[in-house]
Amino acid sequence: MTLHHTTSPASGAQDAGAELGGAVIGDFKEAPTVAWPQQHLRAPLLNASAPWLQEVWRADGPVQQGHSEGIHWRRSADLLYGVIELHENDCAASGTTPLQSASRLVYERLFGLLRAQGTPHLWRVWNYLGRINGESHGLERYRQFNQGRYEAFVQARRDTGGQVPAACALGVANGPLSVAFLAGISPVVPLENPRQVSAWRYPAQYGPRAPTFSRAALAYPQGQEALFISGTASIVRHETVHPGDVAAQCVETVRNLECIVLEANRQARSAQPFSLEGLGHRVYVRHAGDADTVQRTLQPLLRGAPVVCVQADICRADLLVEIESQAIHPMPPA
Ligand code: 3EB
């Protein structure tokens, strides 16, 4: 199968293959309804003329779909895309917070589906939750999310360090915990950034359980090599650098992206190397008022690569910007 990524109305491109799933980004009431699993990222778009933007992953057919355990999913022969949303108010449990419990439940269901469908390898996860930097039960909500996610990885006997998916975790104004994911029949090659401590090794000062993601992953749809770079921010070792300076955070974040691309190229099997300008980027900006500064700073650094800019809260209160990126390359015939 081959994997394609398109955005509309930005590109309007009608690509080959069947829709596997995707996301619609925009802070609007009525989402365009589609037949495939679609994550609604309820956040304002900052650089588009339209009020919403649709991103679709396509695969060579045939595709099958289902709705099980609250997960709307679609799969091809070797890939599965799913979306699950859970309201934490429906997840109250003793000995844990509603959000921690919702996070654990979402991931337990996700792992259950992957097992049942024979697509056990998690490639990329998009996590969105309300008021991510808010505090309740004496713990920041992002840290509660990390606890629940970690518990589900342990419960499913999955690796919590090393072989972990690429991911992002962002805050939106409100709404359910929303998790979209891409999984496959083949494992990813997880990548780490030598400038940064692996997130799954973060010290306890960032929360009782470390986040469960790799800095990037190389994945292998048939005949292709995909690079998924996780949410990347102005972090060196494990510390936030340039607090309060959004332009400097952009420059530092791009340094991290460059390092990850370098790591990707050390492991990549496709003929053509990955490069910053050959990636598609999604930029999350905490303060909408910083969007101009962010875009002016990034433009020469990302050298004209396509950028979707969204207002969202980054998972550390002192981070003002975060960038995630992806590219899909053809593999040379064997
Ligand atoms: C960081 O580097 C920034 O919890 O899944 C980036 C990507 C971040 C993914 C996650 C968090 C996550 O720690 C935050």
Coordinates of C-alpha atoms and ligand atoms in Angstrom, one line a residue:
M1 CA 0.0 0.0 0.0
T2 CA 1.1 3.6 -0.3
L3 CA 0.3 6.4 2.0
H4 CA -0.5 10.0 0.9
H5 CA -1.1 13.1 2.9
T6 CA -3.2 15.9 1.5
T7 CA -4.6 19.2 2.8
S8 CA -7.7 21.0 1.6
P9 CA -8.9 23.6 0.8
A10 CA -5.3 24.7 0.9
S11 CA -4.1 22.5 -1.9
G12 CA -7.4 21.2 -3.2
A13 CA -5.4 18.2 -4.5
Q14 CA -7.4 15.1 -5.2
D15 CA -4.9 12.3 -4.7
A16 CA -5.0 8.6 -5.6
G17 CA -6.2 6.0 -3.1
A18 CA -9.0 5.8 -0.6
E19 CA -9.3 7.9 2.5
L20 CA -8.0 6.2 5.6
G21 CA -8.7 9.1 8.0
G22 CA -7.6 12.5 8.9
A23 CA -8.1 15.7 10.8
V24 CA -10.1 18.9 10.5
I25 CA -8.5 21.9 12.1
G26 CA -10.5 25.0 13.1
D27 CA -12.5 26.5 15.8
F28 CA -16.0 26.2 14.3
K29 CA -19.3 24.6 15.3
E30 CA -20.2 22.5 12.2
A31 CA -17.4 20.2 11.1
P32 CA -17.6 19.1 7.5
T33 CA -19.0 15.5 7.9
V34 CA -17.0 12.8 6.2
A35 CA -17.3 9.0 6.0
W36 CA -13.8 8.3 7.4
P37 CA -12.6 8.7 11.0
Q38 CA -11.8 12.4 11.4
Q39 CA -10.3 14.1 14.4
H40 CA -11.6 17.6 15.1
L41 CA -8.8 19.8 16.4
R42 CA -10.9 22.5 18.0
A43 CA -8.3 25.3 17.7
P44 CA -8.1 28.5 15.7
L45 CA -6.2 28.4 12.4
L46 CA -3.7 31.3 12.3
N47 CA -2.4 31.3 8.7
A48 CA -5.3 30.1 6.5
S49 CA -7.9 32.1 4.6
A50 CA -10.5 29.4 5.2
P51 CA -12.0 28.9 8.7
W52 CA -11.0 25.2 8.6
L53 CA -8.5 23.0 7.1
Q54 CA -8.9 19.3 6.3
E55 CA -5.9 16.9 6.4
V56 CA -6.4 13.4 5.0
W57 CA -4.3 10.3 5.0
R58 CA -5.0 8.1 1.9
A59 CA -4.0 4.6 1.2
D60 CA -4.3 2.3 -1.7
G61 CA -7.6 0.4 -1.3
P62 CA -9.5 -1.6 -0.4
V63 CA -10.3 -0.2 3.0
Q64 CA -12.5 -1.5 5.8
Q65 CA -14.0 0.4 8.6
G66 CA -15.6 -0.1 12.0
H67 CA -16.6 1.4 15.2
S68 CA -15.5 -0.5 18.3
E69 CA -15.0 0.5 21.9
G70 CA -15.7 4.1 21.0
I71 CA -13.0 4.1 18.3
H72 CA -13.9 5.1 14.8
W73 CA -11.3 3.4 12.6
R74 CA -10.5 2.5 9.0
R75 CA -7.8 0.2 7.8
S76 CA -6.1 -1.0 4.6
A77 CA -4.2 -4.3 4.3
D78 CA -1.3 -3.0 6.4
L79 CA -2.3 0.3 8.0
L80 CA -5.0 1.5 10.5
Y81 CA -6.1 5.0 11.3
G82 CA -8.4 5.6 14.3
V83 CA -9.9 8.4 16.3
I84 CA -11.2 8.1 19.9
E85 CA -12.7 10.8 22.0
L86 CA -13.6 10.5 25.7
H87 CA -15.2 13.0 28.1
E88 CA -13.3 12.8 31.4
N89 CA -16.5 13.5 33.3
D90 CA -17.7 10.1 32.2
C91 CA -14.5 8.5 33.6
A92 CA -14.6 9.2 37.3
A93 CA -12.8 6.4 39.2
S94 CA -11.5 6.1 42.7
G95 CA -7.8 6.6 43.4
T96 CA -7.2 8.6 40.2
T97 CA -8.3 11.8 38.6
P98 CA -11.0 11.8 35.8
L99 CA -8.4 12.9 33.2
Q100 CA -5.9 10.3 34.2
S101 CA -8.6 7.7 34.1
A102 CA -9.8 8.9 30.7
S103 CA -6.2 8.8 29.3
R104 CA -5.7 5.3 30.6
L105 CA -9.0 4.1 29.1
V106 CA -8.4 5.7 25.7
Y107 CA -5.0 4.0 25.4
E108 CA -6.3 0.6 26.8
R109 CA -9.0 0.6 24.1
L110 CA -6.6 1.7 21.4
F111 CA -4.2 -1.1 22.3
G112 CA -7.1 -3.6 22.4
L113 CA -8.2 -2.5 18.9
L114 CA -4.6 -2.8 17.5
R115 CA -4.3 -6.3 19.0
A116 CA -7.7 -7.4 17.5
Q117 CA -6.9 -5.9 14.1
G118 CA -3.4 -7.4 13.8
T119 CA -1.9 -3.9 13.4
P120 CA 0.1 -3.9 16.7
H121 CA 2.6 -1.2 15.9
L122 CA 1.7 2.3 16.9
W123 CA 3.4 4.7 14.4
R124 CA 2.1 8.2 15.3
V125 CA -0.3 9.6 17.9
W126 CA -2.0 13.0 18.0
N127 CA -3.3 13.9 21.6
Y128 CA -5.5 16.9 22.4
L129 CA -7.0 17.8 25.7
G130 CA -8.7 20.7 27.3
R131 CA -6.8 23.1 29.6
I132 CA -3.5 21.2 29.4
N133 CA -1.7 23.5 31.8
G134 CA -4.5 23.7 34.3
E135 CA -4.1 22.1 37.7
S136 CA -6.5 19.9 39.6
H137 CA -6.0 17.3 42.3
G138 CA -2.6 18.9 43.0
L139 CA -1.2 17.9 39.6
E140 CA -1.0 19.7 36.2
R141 CA -3.4 18.1 33.8
Y142 CA -0.7 17.2 31.2
R143 CA 1.0 15.3 34.0
Q144 CA -2.3 13.5 34.8
F145 CA -2.5 12.6 31.1
N146 CA 1.0 11.2 31.2
Q147 CA 0.2 9.0 34.1
G148 CA -2.9 7.5 32.5
R149 CA -1.1 7.0 29.2
Y150 CA 1.9 5.3 30.9
E151 CA -0.3 3.0 32.9
A152 CA -2.0 1.8 29.7
F153 CA 1.3 1.1 28.1
V154 CA 2.3 -1.0 31.1
Q155 CA -1.0 -2.7 31.3
A156 CA -0.7 -3.7 27.6
R157 CA 2.9 -4.9 28.3
R158 CA 4.3 -2.4 25.9
D159 CA 7.6 -0.8 26.0
T160 CA 7.5 2.6 27.9
G161 CA 10.9 3.6 26.6
G162 CA 12.8 3.0 23.4
Q163 CA 10.2 1.4 21.1
V164 CA 7.6 4.1 21.6
P165 CA 5.6 6.0 18.9
A166 CA 6.1 9.5 17.6
A167 CA 3.4 11.8 19.1
C168 CA 2.3 15.3 20.1
A169 CA 0.2 16.4 23.0
L170 CA -1.4 19.9 22.9
G171 CA -4.0 21.8 24.8
V172 CA -7.2 23.3 23.5
A173 CA -9.8 25.5 25.2
N174 CA -12.1 22.6 26.2
G175 CA -13.7 19.5 24.9
P176 CA -13.0 15.8 25.3
L177 CA -9.7 14.0 25.3
S178 CA -9.2 13.4 21.6
V179 CA -6.6 10.9 20.4
A180 CA -6.0 10.0 16.7
F181 CA -3.5 7.4 15.7
L182 CA -1.8 5.7 12.8
A183 CA -0.7 2.1 13.3
G184 CA 0.7 -0.6 11.0
I185 CA 1.6 -4.3 10.7
S186 CA 5.3 -3.4 10.7
P187 CA 7.3 -1.7 13.5
V188 CA 8.8 1.8 13.3
V189 CA 12.4 2.7 13.8
P190 CA 12.1 5.2 16.7
L191 CA 14.6 8.2 16.6
E192 CA 15.9 10.3 19.4
N193 CA 17.6 13.7 19.4
P194 CA 21.2 13.8 20.8
R195 CA 20.6 17.4 21.9
Q196 CA 17.7 16.3 24.1
V197 CA 17.1 13.8 26.9
S198 CA 14.7 11.2 25.6
A199 CA 11.2 12.3 26.8
W200 CA 10.6 8.8 28.3
R201 CA 13.7 9.5 30.5
Y202 CA 12.6 12.9 31.7
P203 CA 13.4 13.4 35.4
A204 CA 10.5 13.4 37.9
Q205 CA 10.5 17.3 38.1
Y206 CA 8.3 17.1 35.0
G207 CA 5.8 14.8 36.5
P208 CA 5.5 11.4 38.3
R209 CA 5.4 9.5 34.9
A210 CA 7.5 10.4 31.9
P211 CA 5.8 11.0 28.6
T212 CA 5.7 8.0 26.3
F213 CA 6.9 9.2 22.9
S214 CA 10.0 9.1 20.7
R215 CA 11.4 12.3 19.0
A216 CA 10.5 10.8 15.6
A217 CA 9.8 7.6 13.9
L218 CA 10.6 6.1 10.5
A219 CA 7.8 3.9 9.3
Y220 CA 7.5 1.6 6.3
P221 CA 4.3 1.5 4.3
Q222 CA 4.9 -0.8 1.4
G223 CA 7.3 0.8 -1.1
Q224 CA 7.7 3.9 1.0
E225 CA 9.6 5.4 3.9
A226 CA 7.6 7.8 6.1
L227 CA 9.2 10.2 8.6
F228 CA 7.0 11.4 11.5
I229 CA 8.6 14.0 13.7
S230 CA 6.9 14.5 17.1
G231 CA 6.0 17.8 18.6
T232 CA 9.4 19.5 18.9
A233 CA 10.1 22.5 21.1
S234 CA 12.7 24.8 22.6
I235 CA 14.1 22.1 24.9
V236 CA 17.8 21.4 25.3
R237 CA 18.7 18.3 27.4
H238 CA 15.5 18.3 29.4
E239 CA 15.3 22.1 30.1
T240 CA 13.2 24.7 28.4
V241 CA 15.4 27.4 27.0
H242 CA 14.5 31.0 26.0
P243 CA 11.4 31.3 28.3
G244 CA 9.5 34.4 27.3
D245 CA 11.2 34.8 23.9
V246 CA 9.1 33.3 21.1
A247 CA 11.5 34.1 18.3
A248 CA 14.4 32.5 20.1
Q249 CA 12.3 29.5 20.8
C250 CA 11.5 29.2 17.1
V251 CA 15.2 29.2 16.3
E252 CA 16.0 26.6 19.0
T253 CA 13.1 24.4 17.8
V254 CA 14.4 24.4 14.3
R255 CA 17.9 23.4 15.6
N256 CA 16.2 20.4 17.2
L257 CA 14.3 19.6 14.0
E258 CA 17.6 19.8 12.0
C259 CA 19.2 17.3 14.5
I260 CA 16.3 14.9 14.2
V261 CA 16.5 15.1 10.4
L262 CA 20.2 14.3 10.6
E263 CA 19.4 11.2 12.8
A264 CA 16.7 10.2 10.3
N265 CA 19.2 10.4 7.5
R266 CA 21.6 8.2 9.4
Q267 CA 19.0 5.4 9.5
A268 CA 17.0 6.1 6.3
R269 CA 16.8 3.6 3.5
S270 CA 15.2 5.6 0.8
A271 CA 17.5 7.1 -1.9
Q272 CA 16.7 10.7 -1.3
P273 CA 17.7 12.3 2.1
F274 CA 15.1 14.0 4.3
S275 CA 15.5 17.8 4.6
L276 CA 13.7 20.6 6.5
E277 CA 12.4 22.1 3.2
G278 CA 11.1 18.7 2.1
L279 CA 8.9 18.3 5.2
G280 CA 5.3 19.4 5.8
H281 CA 5.0 21.2 9.2
R282 CA 2.3 22.0 11.7
V283 CA 3.2 24.9 14.0
Y284 CA 1.4 25.3 17.3
V285 CA 1.6 28.8 18.8
R286 CA 0.4 29.5 22.3
H287 CA -0.5 33.2 21.9
A288 CA -2.3 34.1 18.7
G289 CA -0.6 37.5 18.9
D290 CA 2.8 35.8 18.4
A291 CA 1.8 34.3 15.0
D292 CA 3.4 37.0 12.9
T293 CA 6.7 36.8 14.8
V294 CA 6.6 33.0 14.6
Q295 CA 5.9 33.0 10.8
R296 CA 8.5 35.7 10.1
T297 CA 11.1 33.8 12.1
L298 CA 10.4 30.4 10.7
Q299 CA 10.0 31.4 7.0
P300 CA 13.7 31.6 6.1
L301 CA 14.6 28.7 8.4
L302 CA 12.1 26.3 6.9
R303 CA 12.9 27.6 3.5
G304 CA 9.4 27.8 2.0
A305 CA 8.1 24.4 3.2
P306 CA 4.4 24.2 3.7
V307 CA 3.3 25.3 7.2
V308 CA -0.1 25.0 8.9
C309 CA -0.2 27.4 11.9
V310 CA -2.6 26.7 14.8
Q311 CA -3.3 28.3 18.2
A312 CA -2.8 25.7 20.9
D313 CA -1.3 25.4 24.4
I314 CA 2.0 23.6 24.6
C315 CA 2.4 21.0 27.3
R316 CA 4.9 23.0 29.4
A317 CA 3.6 26.4 30.5
D318 CA 6.9 28.1 29.5
L319 CA 6.9 26.8 25.9
L320 CA 5.4 29.3 23.4
V321 CA 5.8 27.3 20.2
E322 CA 6.0 23.7 19.0
I323 CA 6.5 22.2 15.6
E324 CA 5.7 18.7 14.2
S325 CA 6.7 17.6 10.7
Q326 CA 6.4 14.7 8.3
A327 CA 7.4 13.5 4.9
I328 CA 6.9 10.3 2.8
H329 CA 9.5 9.1 0.4
P330 CA 9.3 6.4 -2.2
M331 CA 11.7 3.5 -1.7
P332 CA 13.9 2.3 -4.5
P333 CA 12.5 -0.9 -6.0
A334 CA 14.2 -3.9 -4.3
Ligands
3EB1 C1 8.7 18.0 24.8 O1 9.6 17.9 24.0 C2 7.5 18.8 24.4 O2 3.5 14.0 25.6 O3 3.2 13.0 23.7 C3 6.1 16.9 22.5 C4 5.6 15.8 21.8 C5 5.7 17.0 23.9 C6 4.8 14.8 22.4 C7 3.6 13.9 24.4 C8 4.9 16.1 24.4 C9 4.5 15.0 23.7 O4 8.6 17.4 25.9 C10 6.2 18.2 24.7

